Short mmCIF file of C-alpha atoms in Angstrom, two decimals:
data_model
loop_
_atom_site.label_atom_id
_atom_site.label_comp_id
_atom_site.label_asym_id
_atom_site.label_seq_id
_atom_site.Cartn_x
_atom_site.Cartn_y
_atom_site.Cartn_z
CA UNK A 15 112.62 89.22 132.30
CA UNK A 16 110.60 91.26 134.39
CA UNK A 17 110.21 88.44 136.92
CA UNK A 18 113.96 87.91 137.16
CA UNK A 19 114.59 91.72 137.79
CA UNK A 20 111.91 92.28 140.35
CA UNK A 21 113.49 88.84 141.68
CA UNK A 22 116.96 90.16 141.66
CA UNK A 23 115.70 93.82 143.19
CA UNK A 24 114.32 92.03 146.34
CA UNK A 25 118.00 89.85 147.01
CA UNK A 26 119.51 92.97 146.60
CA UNK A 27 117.62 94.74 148.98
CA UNK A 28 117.22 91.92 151.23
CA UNK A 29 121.11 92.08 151.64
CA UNK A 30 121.23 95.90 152.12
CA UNK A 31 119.05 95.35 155.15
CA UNK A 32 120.86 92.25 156.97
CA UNK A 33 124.22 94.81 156.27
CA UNK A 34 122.70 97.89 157.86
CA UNK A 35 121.54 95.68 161.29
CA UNK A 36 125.17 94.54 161.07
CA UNK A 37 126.61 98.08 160.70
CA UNK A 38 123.82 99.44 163.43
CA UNK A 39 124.92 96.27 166.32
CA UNK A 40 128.12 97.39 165.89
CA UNK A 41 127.38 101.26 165.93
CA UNK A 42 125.82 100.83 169.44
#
């Protein structure tokens, strides 16, 4: 169980990061 959340944390926050570069392109 651990695993699967720890695996599930770093998707999560892999996606967070790919939307903020989107939101900062289209900032500047």
């Amino acid at each position: 169980m651990d695993g699967v959340n720890q695996n599930c944390s770093a998707l999560i926050y892999f996606l967070i990061n790919i939307h903020f570069d989107e939101g900062r392109d289209e900032m500047f």
